Amino acid sequence: MANQKKTRNQNISKIRKLRKEEVSVDSLIEGIRQSDKASLARAITLVESSNPEHLEQAEQLIVKSLALNSNSIRIGITGVPGVGKSSFIEVFGKTLTLSGKKVAVLAVDPTSALSKGSILGDKTRMEELSKDPLAFIRPSPSGESLGGVARKTRESIILCEAAGYDVILVETVGVGQSEIAVHSMVDFFLLLKLSGAGDELQGIKRGIMEMADGIAINKADGNNVERAKLAQAEFARALHLYPPKENGWVPKVFCCSAVENTGINTLWELIQDFTKTMKTNGHFERNRKLQNKNWFLQTVDEQIKVYFHSKKSFVEAQEEMLKAIEENKISPYHAARKLLDGLKEQLK
Amino acid sequence: MANQKKTRNQNISKIRKLRKEEVSVDSLIEGIRQSDKASLARAITLVESSNPEHLEQAEQLIVKSLALNSNSIRIGITGVPGVGKSSFIEVFGKTLTLSGKKVAVLAVDPTSALSKGSILGDKTRMEELSKDPLAFIRPSPSGESLGGVARKTRESIILCEAAGYDVILVETVGVGQSEIAVHSMVDFFLLLKLSGAGDELQGIKRGIMEMADGIAINKADGNNVERAKLAQAEFARALHLYPPKENGWVPKVFCCSAVENTGINTLWELIQDFTKTMKTNGHFERNRKLQNKNWFLQTVDEQIKVYFHSKKSFVEAQEEMLKAIEENKISPYHAARKLLDGLKEQLK
């Protein structure tokens, strides 16, 4: 029995070794080029990994993926929980795949850091789309910081584009920070709203409205149609009060229903109109360049952090300060100052 | 005329100079010790400043404030827009000042980065409290990053405590990240809810419930009392499904009304019970130490960033990369890598 177990363990370790060997950057990139979903999923996992050993591979993956040209459109979709984002994405995604588009769905979830939940965690919510060979759905659990989430979602977008996905949908939920992060990485930003519920209760603050390129009044079906039309008129009026956008785009409001599949084509026409207009007036590329610069700046800040935390002397000095704080020997602010002073001395 | 203008300008610059001289760290600390609200407000502005020249003064202010002992209780209050946070804080604050407590109100607003709005921006919403000599209300506009907000709010707490405030109320709004930030700097975390509106629509996800030490069903007045009681029972049941907290505390649910001033005393008794229990079982101090360690770690990361961005060679190299990205000569990810490689070479 003991021997059998030993042999079994040896086999497992052999398989593990094989698996490890399989995940070479080149084979992953090859898989991505062939639009193999398993390779794409694996590449995203690698990029999301906080294991320092994966960093080098992740960087190579991104650099190589960036070299593969893409002509994608990146669409951010936001709205409070309950507004029907998943059903909406399911129907919108199916419409796109039926017309031959390849659709990737990613998520930025500001709450999962604590609850370990994820907006796209429940795949059954997009049952049809998840079975569609032209669709790729990826729940993207957030990292420790929001910056972390943002960084990884950007990388995931690049990987999906390298795999030939034409439309990248980035779903988010929440008020504020996560929308700002998603807005900074998409071309078109869609806000889903409900009629009926007061604006305040929907948790949408002025800032989110300002970011929207389109507003969809969702669940405009059955008894709700009249109310939805009223809400549409109200939002259209509200939008007129905002100063015009720099890119000249006037955000549009429309009604839609995921259940009755109405308004979905309106959205796709709107997005195509938006893309065409922005590409003509140069704002499409200008916006992507601006986003690239921000991506660069964020990556630099994050990598500096990663670098120091990989230095033994730094980690040791930090541990010492943590111990002193635990023993009430130093205030946290003073400890930070001392650590930094030591660092600056070293860097002189 | 030209001469008059010149004289006037000279006078203004004299006044500005005088003003500048006034803001010495020692005079500010002296003002804070005497609980002078103008000095406290000025100190917070200094700490919130992103001007590098203010950094040294800000650090001194914090270190000196930390040396002044405090016996405060820090209370976080969250809930979606429309739940009635401001009226609640107004009534709760007044109850405390009437019993002789000094109350400070701070805010963490995740949406103001874009909208330039602020949850406490509209001071008239707490008209009574803002006129109360025992109360200090400070809108705290968020910085560029959520980390930035968190850091400054912590510092503002310390300054308020140095000024002798007994109860620090930290208000926040939103789903996720901002609550996590506030939860990491308070002793007691209160979640305000409404009866009637579905849980989903209120945008409260599981993670937020888990953080709460108390849940108040607000607006439990008039026709709403029955529904509020039902909601109370429901939440109490829901809370039972969560695993017990490490500190042994079982979160309480209660009804309250800012309009009819009911349930406010219940809350204060609950917080006193909580504080007593936690101080007895050692979790009060343990929690504060843990928070101090996190504060230290966040400050270190932030200061490293600030340090590099103050270095001319670093800023120049970064500018060069930004130019290359603008000219499509390099991908943002590659640019970050190149900049970091240069940095590491220098640091060897």
XYZ file of C-alpha atoms in Angstrom, chain A residues 96-275:
180
model
C -22.793 40.318 -31.403
C -21.718 36.672 -31.738
C -24.705 36.001 -34.041
C -23.308 38.637 -36.379
C -19.951 36.849 -36.255
C -18.172 39.053 -33.715
C -15.941 37.503 -31.082
C -16.870 38.820 -27.639
C -14.847 38.767 -24.400
C -16.410 39.658 -21.047
C -14.198 40.783 -18.143
C -15.184 42.114 -14.738
C -13.854 44.611 -12.227
C -15.436 43.972 -8.868
C -14.541 46.386 -6.080
C -16.188 44.328 -3.370
C -14.641 40.948 -3.916
C -11.463 41.784 -1.995
C -13.389 41.287 1.201
C -16.301 39.084 0.322
C -14.352 36.832 -2.035
C -17.394 37.054 -4.246
C -17.259 38.190 -7.828
C -19.829 39.731 -10.124
C -19.115 37.221 -12.824
C -18.472 34.409 -10.387
C -21.842 32.902 -11.082
C -21.370 31.842 -14.671
C -24.870 30.447 -14.915
C -26.070 34.033 -15.045
C -24.794 34.127 -18.621
C -25.624 30.579 -19.533
C -26.123 31.068 -23.257
C -23.116 33.281 -23.767
C -20.793 31.083 -21.747
C -21.550 28.158 -24.066
C -21.014 30.264 -27.187
C -17.803 29.307 -29.045
C -17.348 32.950 -30.089
C -17.575 34.245 -26.511
C -15.042 34.215 -23.690
C -16.241 35.020 -20.170
C -13.717 35.662 -17.444
C -14.480 36.534 -13.859
C -11.636 38.726 -12.712
C -11.233 38.578 -8.940
C -9.810 41.816 -7.683
C -6.352 41.991 -6.186
C -5.542 43.629 -2.900
C -5.729 47.171 -4.117
C -7.980 48.779 -6.643
C -4.841 49.705 -8.541
C -4.126 46.015 -8.710
C -7.518 45.291 -10.214
C -7.110 48.014 -12.766
C -3.661 46.847 -13.800
C -4.722 43.272 -14.302
C -7.878 44.118 -16.192
C -5.861 46.163 -18.664
C -3.528 43.226 -19.193
C -6.487 40.884 -19.603
C -7.901 43.193 -22.281
C -4.601 43.029 -24.175
C -4.564 39.223 -23.975
C -8.162 38.961 -25.222
C -7.350 41.281 -28.103
C -4.331 39.169 -28.990
C -6.683 36.188 -29.095
C -8.697 38.015 -31.743
C -11.686 39.170 -29.723
C -13.398 42.062 -31.512
C -15.517 43.403 -28.684
C -14.242 43.559 -25.100
C -16.950 44.139 -22.499
C -15.705 45.231 -19.084
C -18.390 44.937 -16.428
C -18.195 46.788 -13.140
C -20.404 47.583 -10.202
C -20.251 50.181 -7.509
C -20.087 53.852 -6.882
C -16.991 55.753 -7.786
C -13.528 54.334 -7.801
C -14.153 51.175 -9.831
C -16.038 53.072 -12.521
C -13.190 55.558 -12.757
C -10.777 52.657 -13.201
C -12.887 51.012 -15.905
C -13.568 54.330 -17.632
C -9.799 54.784 -17.909
C -9.429 51.616 -19.987
C -12.369 51.568 -22.384
C -13.392 53.427 -25.545
C -17.119 53.596 -24.813
C -18.699 53.767 -21.363
C -22.289 52.589 -20.892
C -24.365 53.305 -17.810
C -27.317 51.012 -17.108
C -30.181 52.569 -15.160
C -33.640 51.594 -13.982
C -36.721 53.676 -14.259
C -38.825 54.030 -11.160
C -36.194 53.860 -8.438
C -35.040 57.317 -7.423
C -31.699 58.434 -8.739
C -30.311 58.795 -5.246
C -31.283 55.269 -4.315
C -29.601 53.923 -7.392
C -26.370 55.166 -5.911
C -25.367 56.973 -9.052
C -23.562 60.178 -8.354
C -22.992 63.044 -10.686
C -19.493 61.884 -11.570
C -20.689 58.617 -13.080
C -23.224 60.394 -15.296
C -20.444 62.632 -16.558
C -18.387 59.647 -17.677
C -21.169 57.965 -19.664
C -21.145 57.940 -23.477
C -24.511 56.214 -23.447
C -27.237 55.606 -20.865
C -29.547 52.608 -21.215
C -32.786 52.531 -19.229
C -32.956 48.788 -18.659
C -35.966 46.582 -17.948
C -38.121 48.734 -20.232
C -40.648 45.959 -20.708
C -44.203 45.039 -19.710
C -45.809 47.571 -17.404
C -42.529 49.364 -17.163
C -42.373 50.804 -20.697
C -44.120 54.092 -19.908
C -42.032 54.782 -16.851
C -38.878 53.915 -18.772
C -39.781 56.432 -21.471
C -40.304 59.099 -18.829
C -36.951 58.256 -17.284
C -35.349 58.438 -20.719
C -36.690 61.965 -21.238
C -35.545 62.990 -17.769
C -32.021 61.711 -18.262
C -31.805 63.315 -21.676
C -32.756 66.632 -20.064
C -30.251 66.104 -17.250
C -27.472 65.371 -19.739
C -28.112 68.691 -21.455
C -27.061 70.474 -18.291
C -23.540 69.086 -18.456
C -20.797 70.965 -20.252
C -20.062 69.486 -23.705
C -17.417 66.764 -23.848
C -14.009 67.578 -25.238
C -14.396 64.945 -27.957
C -17.619 66.546 -29.167
C -19.744 63.497 -28.365
C -23.241 64.062 -26.996
C -24.203 61.079 -24.792
C -27.397 59.310 -25.880
C -30.156 57.868 -23.715
C -32.263 54.915 -24.877
C -34.577 52.262 -23.473
C -33.834 48.574 -23.615
C -34.988 45.234 -22.342
C -32.864 42.151 -22.017
C -36.011 40.046 -21.576
C -37.742 41.306 -24.729
C -34.480 41.883 -26.590
C -35.281 45.485 -27.491
C -32.888 48.394 -27.717
C -29.881 46.116 -28.079
C -29.449 46.946 -31.746
C -29.819 50.637 -30.909
C -26.845 50.294 -28.595
C -24.689 48.554 -31.160
C -25.553 51.186 -33.783
C -24.753 53.888 -31.249
C -21.379 52.340 -30.485
C -20.566 52.018 -34.161
C -21.583 55.639 -34.732
C -19.450 56.678 -31.751
C -16.423 54.731 -32.975
